[in-house]
CSV table of C-alpha atoms and ligand atoms in Angstrom, one decimal:
chain,number,residue,atom,x,y,z
A,1,MET,CA,22.9,-19.4,25.1
A,2,GLU,CA,23.0,-16.3,22.5
A,3,TYR,CA,20.5,-16.3,19.9
A,4,LYS,CA,21.6,-15.0,16.3
A,5,ILE,CA,19.9,-14.9,12.9
A,6,LYS,CA,22.3,-16.5,10.6
A,7,THR,CA,20.1,-16.5,7.6
A,8,ILE,CA,16.5,-14.2,6.6
A,9,GLY,CA,14.2,-14.6,4.4
A,10,VAL,CA,12.0,-12.2,2.4
A,11,LEU,CA,9.3,-11.8,0.5
A,12,THR,CA,6.8,-9.5,-0.9
A,13,SER,CA,3.2,-10.2,-0.9
A,14,GLY,CA,-0.3,-8.8,-1.9
A,15,GLY,CA,-0.6,-5.8,-4.0
A,16,ASP,CA,1.9,-4.7,-5.4
A,17,ALA,CA,3.6,-1.8,-4.6
A,18,PRO,CA,6.1,1.0,-6.0
A,19,GLY,CA,9.5,1.0,-3.9
A,20,MET,CA,8.8,-2.6,-2.9
A,21,ASN,CA,12.0,-3.1,-5.2
A,22,ALA,CA,14.0,-0.4,-2.9
A,23,ALA,CA,13.3,-2.3,0.6
A,24,ILE,CA,13.9,-5.6,-1.0
A,25,ARG,CA,17.3,-3.7,-1.7
A,26,ALA,CA,17.8,-2.2,1.4
A,27,VAL,CA,17.0,-5.4,3.5
A,28,THR,CA,20.2,-7.1,1.4
A,29,ARG,CA,22.7,-4.9,1.7
A,30,ALA,CA,21.7,-4.2,5.2
A,31,ALA,CA,21.7,-7.6,6.3
A,32,LEU,CA,24.0,-9.3,3.8
A,33,GLY,CA,26.4,-6.0,5.9
A,34,ASN,CA,25.7,-7.8,9.1
A,35,ASN,CA,26.7,-11.1,8.0
A,36,ILE,CA,23.4,-12.3,7.8
A,37,ARG,CA,22.2,-14.5,4.6
A,38,VAL,CA,19.3,-13.4,2.7
A,39,LYS,CA,17.2,-16.3,1.4
A,40,ALA,CA,14.7,-14.3,-1.6
A,41,ILE,CA,11.1,-15.9,-1.3
A,42,TYR,CA,9.4,-15.8,-5.0
A,43,ARG,CA,6.1,-15.1,-5.7
A,44,GLY,CA,4.7,-14.4,-1.8
A,45,TYR,CA,3.6,-17.5,0.6
A,46,ASN,CA,3.4,-19.3,-2.6
A,47,GLY,CA,6.5,-19.2,-2.8
A,48,LEU,CA,7.2,-20.4,0.3
A,49,ILE,CA,4.7,-23.2,0.3
A,50,ASN,CA,6.4,-24.1,-2.9
A,51,ASP,CA,10.0,-23.9,-1.8
A,52,GLU,CA,11.1,-21.0,-5.0
A,53,ILE,CA,14.2,-19.7,-3.7
A,54,LYS,CA,16.9,-18.0,-4.7
A,55,GLU,CA,19.7,-17.2,-2.4
A,56,PHE,CA,21.1,-13.1,-2.7
A,57,THR,CA,24.6,-13.4,-1.8
A,58,ASP,CA,26.4,-10.6,-3.4
A,59,PRO,CA,24.8,-6.7,-2.6
A,60,GLN,CA,25.1,-6.6,-6.9
A,61,ASP,CA,22.5,-8.9,-6.3
A,62,VAL,CA,19.9,-6.1,-5.8
A,63,SER,CA,21.6,-3.9,-8.2
A,64,GLY,CA,19.8,-1.7,-10.6
A,65,ILE,CA,16.5,-2.4,-8.8
A,66,ILE,CA,15.7,1.4,-6.6
A,67,TYR,CA,13.9,2.9,-9.7
A,68,ARG,CA,11.6,-0.1,-11.1
A,69,GLY,CA,7.8,-0.5,-10.0
A,70,GLY,CA,6.3,-3.5,-8.9
A,71,THR,CA,8.6,-6.4,-7.5
A,72,ILE,CA,11.3,-8.1,-8.4
A,73,LEU,CA,10.5,-10.7,-6.5
A,74,TYR,CA,6.9,-11.5,-8.2
A,75,THR,CA,4.3,-11.1,-5.8
A,76,ALA,CA,0.5,-13.0,-4.6
A,77,ARG,CA,-2.2,-12.9,-2.5
A,78,SER,CA,-2.3,-17.0,-1.2
A,79,GLU,CA,-5.2,-18.7,-0.4
A,80,GLU,CA,-3.2,-21.9,0.6
A,81,PHE,CA,-1.3,-20.0,3.3
A,82,ARG,CA,-4.6,-18.7,4.8
A,83,THR,CA,-5.5,-22.5,6.2
A,84,PRO,CA,-2.9,-23.6,9.1
A,85,GLU,CA,-2.0,-26.7,6.7
A,86,GLY,CA,-0.4,-23.8,4.6
A,87,ARG,CA,1.2,-22.5,7.2
A,88,LYS,CA,2.6,-25.7,8.0
A,89,LYS,CA,4.1,-26.5,5.1
A,90,ALA,CA,5.7,-23.0,5.0
A,91,TYR,CA,7.1,-23.8,8.1
A,92,GLU,CA,8.8,-26.6,6.8
A,93,VAL,CA,10.5,-25.3,4.1
A,94,LEU,CA,11.5,-22.8,6.6
A,95,GLN,CA,13.3,-25.3,8.2
A,96,LYS,CA,14.6,-27.1,5.1
A,97,GLU,CA,16.1,-23.6,3.8
A,98,GLU,CA,17.5,-22.6,7.3
A,99,ILE,CA,15.8,-19.4,7.5
A,100,ASP,CA,15.7,-18.0,11.1
A,101,ALA,CA,13.5,-15.0,10.4
A,102,LEU,CA,11.4,-13.3,8.3
A,103,ILE,CA,10.8,-10.3,6.7
A,104,VAL,CA,7.4,-9.5,5.4
A,105,ILE,CA,7.1,-6.7,2.5
A,106,GLY,CA,3.0,-5.9,2.1
A,107,GLY,CA,0.0,-4.8,3.5
A,108,ASP,CA,-2.4,-5.9,6.1
A,109,GLY,CA,-3.7,-9.6,5.0
A,110,SER,CA,0.4,-10.2,4.6
A,111,PHE,CA,0.5,-8.9,7.8
A,112,THR,CA,-2.6,-11.2,9.3
A,113,GLY,CA,-0.6,-14.0,7.6
A,114,ALA,CA,3.1,-13.2,8.9
A,115,ARG,CA,1.3,-13.1,13.0
A,116,ALA,CA,-0.4,-16.4,12.5
A,117,LEU,CA,2.9,-17.8,11.0
A,118,ALA,CA,4.7,-16.4,13.9
A,119,GLN,CA,2.3,-17.6,16.8
A,120,GLU,CA,1.7,-20.8,15.4
A,121,TRP,CA,5.8,-21.9,14.8
A,122,ASN,CA,7.5,-19.2,16.6
A,123,VAL,CA,9.0,-17.7,13.5
A,124,PRO,CA,10.4,-14.4,14.3
A,125,VAL,CA,9.0,-11.9,11.7
A,126,ILE,CA,9.0,-8.5,10.8
A,127,GLY,CA,6.7,-6.1,8.6
A,128,ILE,CA,7.4,-3.4,6.2
A,129,PRO,CA,4.3,-1.8,5.1
A,130,ALA,CA,4.1,-1.4,1.8
A,131,THR,CA,0.7,-0.5,-0.1
A,132,ILE,CA,-0.4,2.2,-2.2
A,133,ASP,CA,-4.0,1.9,-0.1
A,134,ASN,CA,-1.7,3.8,3.3
A,135,ASP,CA,-4.4,2.5,5.3
A,136,LEU,CA,-1.9,1.0,7.9
A,137,TRP,CA,-2.2,2.0,11.8
A,138,GLY,CA,1.5,3.1,13.0
A,139,THR,CA,3.0,4.6,10.2
A,140,ASP,CA,2.6,7.9,8.4
A,141,ALA,CA,3.6,6.4,5.1
A,142,THR,CA,3.1,3.3,3.3
A,143,ILE,CA,5.6,2.7,0.7
A,144,GLY,CA,3.8,2.8,-2.2
A,145,TYR,CA,1.4,5.7,-1.1
A,146,ASP,CA,3.5,9.1,-2.3
A,147,THR,CA,3.8,8.0,-6.1
A,148,ALA,CA,-0.1,6.1,-6.5
A,149,LEU,CA,-0.8,9.7,-5.3
A,150,ASN,CA,0.9,11.5,-7.7
A,151,THR,CA,0.2,9.1,-10.8
A,152,ILE,CA,-3.2,10.2,-9.9
A,153,VAL,CA,-2.9,13.8,-9.5
A,154,GLU,CA,-1.2,13.8,-12.7
A,155,CYS,CA,-3.8,12.1,-14.3
A,156,VAL,CA,-6.8,14.2,-12.5
A,157,ASP,CA,-5.0,17.3,-14.0
A,158,LYS,CA,-4.5,15.9,-17.6
A,159,LEU,CA,-8.7,15.0,-17.4
A,160,ARG,CA,-9.0,18.7,-16.2
A,161,ASP,CA,-7.4,19.4,-19.2
A,162,THR,CA,-9.7,18.3,-21.5
A,163,GLY,CA,-12.8,18.4,-18.9
A,164,MET,CA,-12.2,22.4,-19.2
A,165,SER,CA,-12.0,22.3,-22.9
A,166,HIS,CA,-15.8,20.5,-23.2
A,167,GLU,CA,-17.1,22.3,-20.3
A,168,ARG,CA,-17.5,18.7,-18.8
A,169,LEU,CA,-17.9,17.0,-15.2
A,170,PHE,CA,-15.1,14.1,-14.6
A,171,ILE,CA,-15.7,11.7,-12.3
A,172,VAL,CA,-13.1,10.0,-11.6
A,173,GLU,CA,-12.7,6.5,-10.1
A,174,VAL,CA,-9.7,6.2,-7.2
A,175,MET,CA,-8.0,2.9,-5.9
A,176,GLY,CA,-8.3,2.3,-1.7
A,177,ARG,CA,-9.7,-0.5,-0.9
A,178,ASP,CA,-11.5,0.5,2.2
A,179,ALA,CA,-9.7,3.7,2.6
A,180,GLY,CA,-9.9,7.0,1.2
A,181,PHE,CA,-6.4,8.5,1.9
A,182,LEU,CA,-5.9,8.3,-1.8
A,183,THR,CA,-9.0,10.0,-2.6
A,184,LEU,CA,-8.7,12.7,-0.4
A,185,ASN,CA,-5.2,13.8,-0.6
A,186,ALA,CA,-5.7,13.7,-5.1
A,187,ALA,CA,-8.5,15.4,-4.3
A,188,ILE,CA,-6.9,18.5,-2.8
A,189,ALA,CA,-3.8,17.9,-4.2
A,190,ALA,CA,-5.5,18.4,-7.7
A,191,GLY,CA,-8.2,21.3,-6.8
A,192,ALA,CA,-11.2,19.1,-6.7
A,193,GLU,CA,-14.8,19.6,-6.5
A,194,ALA,CA,-15.4,16.8,-4.1
A,195,ALA,CA,-13.7,13.9,-2.9
A,196,ILE,CA,-16.2,10.8,-1.8
A,197,ILE,CA,-14.7,8.4,0.9
A,198,PRO,CA,-15.8,5.6,2.7
A,199,GLU,CA,-15.1,7.6,6.2
A,200,ARG,CA,-17.6,10.0,5.3
A,201,ASP,CA,-21.3,9.1,4.7
A,202,ALA,CA,-23.0,12.1,3.1
A,203,LEU,CA,-22.7,11.5,-0.7
A,204,GLY,CA,-26.0,13.4,-1.7
A,205,GLN,CA,-24.2,16.3,0.1
A,206,GLU,CA,-20.8,15.8,-1.3
A,207,VAL,CA,-22.8,15.9,-5.0
A,208,GLU,CA,-24.5,18.9,-4.4
A,209,ASN,CA,-21.8,20.6,-3.2
A,210,ALA,CA,-19.8,19.7,-5.4
A,211,MET,CA,-22.7,21.2,-8.4
A,212,ASN,CA,-22.9,24.5,-6.1
A,213,GLY,CA,-18.9,24.5,-6.5
A,214,ARG,CA,-19.0,24.7,-9.7
A,215,LYS,CA,-21.4,27.2,-10.2
A,216,HIS,CA,-19.1,29.5,-11.4
A,217,LYS,CA,-17.4,27.1,-14.0
A,218,SER,CA,-18.7,24.7,-16.2
A,219,SER,CA,-16.4,22.2,-16.0
A,220,GLY,CA,-15.1,20.0,-12.4
A,221,ILE,CA,-13.7,17.1,-11.3
A,222,ILE,CA,-15.2,14.5,-8.4
A,223,LEU,CA,-13.0,12.1,-6.7
A,224,VAL,CA,-15.1,8.8,-6.4
A,225,GLN,CA,-13.3,6.2,-3.9
A,226,GLU,CA,-13.7,2.4,-5.2
A,227,HIS,CA,-15.9,1.2,-2.2
A,228,ALA,CA,-17.4,3.9,-1.3
A,229,ILE,CA,-21.1,3.8,-2.7
A,230,GLU,CA,-22.3,0.7,-4.5
A,231,GLY,CA,-21.7,1.0,-8.2
A,232,GLY,CA,-18.7,3.5,-8.0
A,233,ALA,CA,-18.0,6.2,-9.6
A,234,GLN,CA,-20.8,5.3,-12.3
A,235,ALA,CA,-23.0,5.2,-9.7
A,236,VAL,CA,-22.2,8.9,-8.6
A,237,ALA,CA,-22.4,10.0,-12.4
A,238,ASP,CA,-26.1,8.2,-12.5
A,239,LEU,CA,-26.9,10.4,-9.8
A,240,ILE,CA,-26.2,13.4,-11.1
A,241,GLN,CA,-27.3,12.8,-14.6
A,242,LYS,CA,-30.8,12.0,-12.4
A,243,HIS,CA,-30.6,15.1,-10.7
A,244,HIS,CA,-28.7,17.7,-13.3
A,245,PRO,CA,-29.8,16.5,-16.6
A,246,GLU,CA,-28.0,19.8,-18.2
A,247,VAL,CA,-24.5,18.8,-17.2
A,248,SER,CA,-22.3,17.0,-19.4
A,249,THR,CA,-20.5,13.7,-17.5
A,250,ARG,CA,-17.5,11.3,-18.3
A,251,VAL,CA,-16.6,8.4,-15.9
A,252,THR,CA,-13.1,7.5,-15.8
A,253,ILE,CA,-11.6,4.7,-14.1
A,254,LEU,CA,-8.2,4.7,-12.9
A,255,GLY,CA,-7.8,1.0,-12.0
A,256,HIS,CA,-4.5,-0.3,-11.8
A,257,LEU,CA,-2.6,2.1,-13.7
A,258,GLN,CA,-2.4,3.7,-10.1
A,259,ARG,CA,-0.2,0.7,-8.9
A,260,GLY,CA,2.8,0.6,-11.5
A,261,GLY,CA,5.3,3.3,-12.8
A,262,SER,CA,8.8,4.5,-10.8
A,263,PRO,CA,8.6,5.0,-7.5
A,264,THR,CA,9.0,8.7,-6.5
A,265,ALA,CA,12.2,9.7,-4.5
A,266,TYR,CA,10.2,10.0,-1.2
A,267,ASP,CA,9.3,6.1,-1.3
A,268,ARG,CA,12.7,5.0,-2.2
A,269,ILE,CA,13.7,6.5,0.4
A,270,ILE,CA,11.5,5.6,3.0
A,271,ALA,CA,11.9,2.3,1.8
A,272,SER,CA,15.4,2.0,2.1
A,273,GLN,CA,14.8,3.7,5.5
A,274,MET,CA,12.4,1.1,6.5
A,275,GLY,CA,14.3,-2.1,5.1
A,276,CYS,CA,17.9,-1.2,7.3
A,277,ALA,CA,15.2,-0.6,10.1
A,278,ALA,CA,13.5,-4.3,9.6
A,279,ILE,CA,17.5,-5.9,10.2
A,280,GLN,CA,18.0,-3.4,12.8
A,281,ALA,CA,15.2,-4.9,14.3
A,282,LEU,CA,16.0,-8.6,14.4
A,283,LEU,CA,19.5,-7.3,15.3
A,284,GLU,CA,17.9,-6.1,18.5
A,285,GLU,CA,15.9,-9.4,18.7
A,286,GLN,CA,12.8,-7.5,18.3
A,287,ARG,CA,9.7,-10.2,17.1
A,288,SER,CA,6.6,-9.7,15.1
A,289,VAL,CA,6.5,-5.8,15.1
A,290,MET,CA,5.6,-3.9,12.1
A,291,VAL,CA,8.4,-1.5,10.9
A,292,GLY,CA,6.3,2.7,11.1
A,293,LEU,CA,7.7,6.2,10.2
A,294,VAL,CA,6.1,8.6,12.5
A,295,ASN,CA,7.0,12.7,12.0
A,296,GLY,CA,9.7,11.4,9.7
A,297,GLU,CA,10.9,9.1,13.0
A,298,ILE,CA,11.5,4.9,12.6
A,299,ILE,CA,9.2,3.0,15.2
A,300,TYR,CA,8.2,-0.6,15.8
A,301,VAL,CA,4.5,-1.1,16.2
A,302,PRO,CA,3.1,-4.6,17.1
A,303,LEU,CA,1.9,-6.6,13.8
A,304,SER,CA,-1.4,-7.1,15.7
A,305,LYS,CA,-1.9,-3.5,16.7
A,306,ALA,CA,-0.4,-2.6,13.1
A,307,ILE,CA,-3.5,-4.8,11.2
A,308,LYS,CA,-6.6,-4.2,14.3
A,309,GLU,CA,-6.4,-0.5,14.8
A,310,LYS,CA,-8.0,1.8,12.3
A,311,LYS,CA,-6.2,4.7,10.8
A,312,ASP,CA,-7.4,7.7,11.2
A,313,ILE,CA,-8.5,9.5,8.0
A,314,SER,CA,-7.6,13.4,8.9
A,315,ASN,CA,-10.6,15.6,9.3
A,316,ALA,CA,-8.2,19.1,10.0
A,317,LYS,CA,-10.1,22.0,9.5
A,318,TRP,CA,-7.9,23.4,7.1
A,319,LYS,CA,-9.5,20.8,4.7
A,320,ASP,CA,-12.8,22.3,5.4
A,321,MET,CA,-11.8,26.0,4.1
A,322,LEU,CA,-11.1,24.9,1.1
A,323,THR,CA,-13.7,24.6,-1.9
A,324,LEU,CA,-13.7,21.3,-1.4
A,325,SER,CA,-16.5,19.9,0.2
A,326,VAL,CA,-14.8,17.4,2.5
B,1,F6P,O1,-4.8,-2.8,-1.8
B,1,F6P,C1,-4.1,-2.9,-2.8
B,1,F6P,C2,-5.1,-2.4,-4.0
B,1,F6P,O2,-4.5,-1.8,-5.1
B,1,F6P,C3,-6.5,-1.6,-3.8
B,1,F6P,O3,-6.5,-0.3,-3.4
B,1,F6P,C4,-7.4,-2.3,-4.6
B,1,F6P,O4,-8.9,-2.1,-4.1
B,1,F6P,C5,-6.9,-3.9,-4.9
B,1,F6P,O5,-5.5,-3.9,-4.1
B,1,F6P,C6,-7.0,-4.2,-6.4
B,1,F6P,O6,-6.6,-5.7,-6.0
B,1,F6P,P1,-6.7,-6.3,-7.3
B,1,F6P,O7,-4.9,-5.9,-8.1
B,1,F6P,O8,-6.2,-8.0,-6.9
B,1,F6P,O9,-7.3,-6.7,-8.5
């Protein structure tokens, strides 16, 4: 008997990322264009458990959102969904709403939950990678990463103006959870003196290199990934003050600024591409895969691999040729 998806549910989950709205828009329009009904689930898995669902019947239901940051569906990190009981409730709501496949827009925590739901209740799920951290294996970029990277570089450029004027060393804390992609690439783009990331364990050396790198000038920038060292940017500043008390330092924690703002054109484009690819995956009867983008081409990778495999941070030789000490 031919099995056909008639209705999908779509939700955003975990930390919001600029471009999530573009993905919601693409999923909705690609589904409606293929005569698949779309049920929008609000507030992530919590909203699924609590049946906070509204049908999108018209492509116009998602108009005017492609340029907006955040997510119109709201998002959450659901504790209840981490439990088998929570996932059972979620499955019962899917049954009640006659949703026969789920599209999850989020990061690795969201995909871990999606995979458990798929395994326990045989629900077809497709993941669309959206997180500013860019820490998912199987895709060169995640939705939101490019926007956050540009936001960080813009902020660091501004700090450089004041740092240069006051001959100060700015130590800037960057998000990323366990990954250093934002920190390393923002440091390269902003011409920072050093990037301290969890993937490399050479803090003392990084700081010394940075101090040497700024010998010819009185100001400088060091980017510190939030979890690279206990105490974050402040701990690095304390270390520098201890060994170089003559240096004037200031600490800036960029915080949630990094998650906001209108998505870049690149994020809007990949979100649109991945949203359509998610519907294509369902039409091809794929299950439990994440949409990825490798060398500009869409690929599908098992959710299990996307979650478990560690994405390598590039150690490309050209990065060693910069003054940047990474
Ligand atoms: O995963 C996205 C992210 O912004 C991380 O970079 C950061 O560590 C975390 O979320 C912050 O989470 P919250 O918004 O719950 O403080």
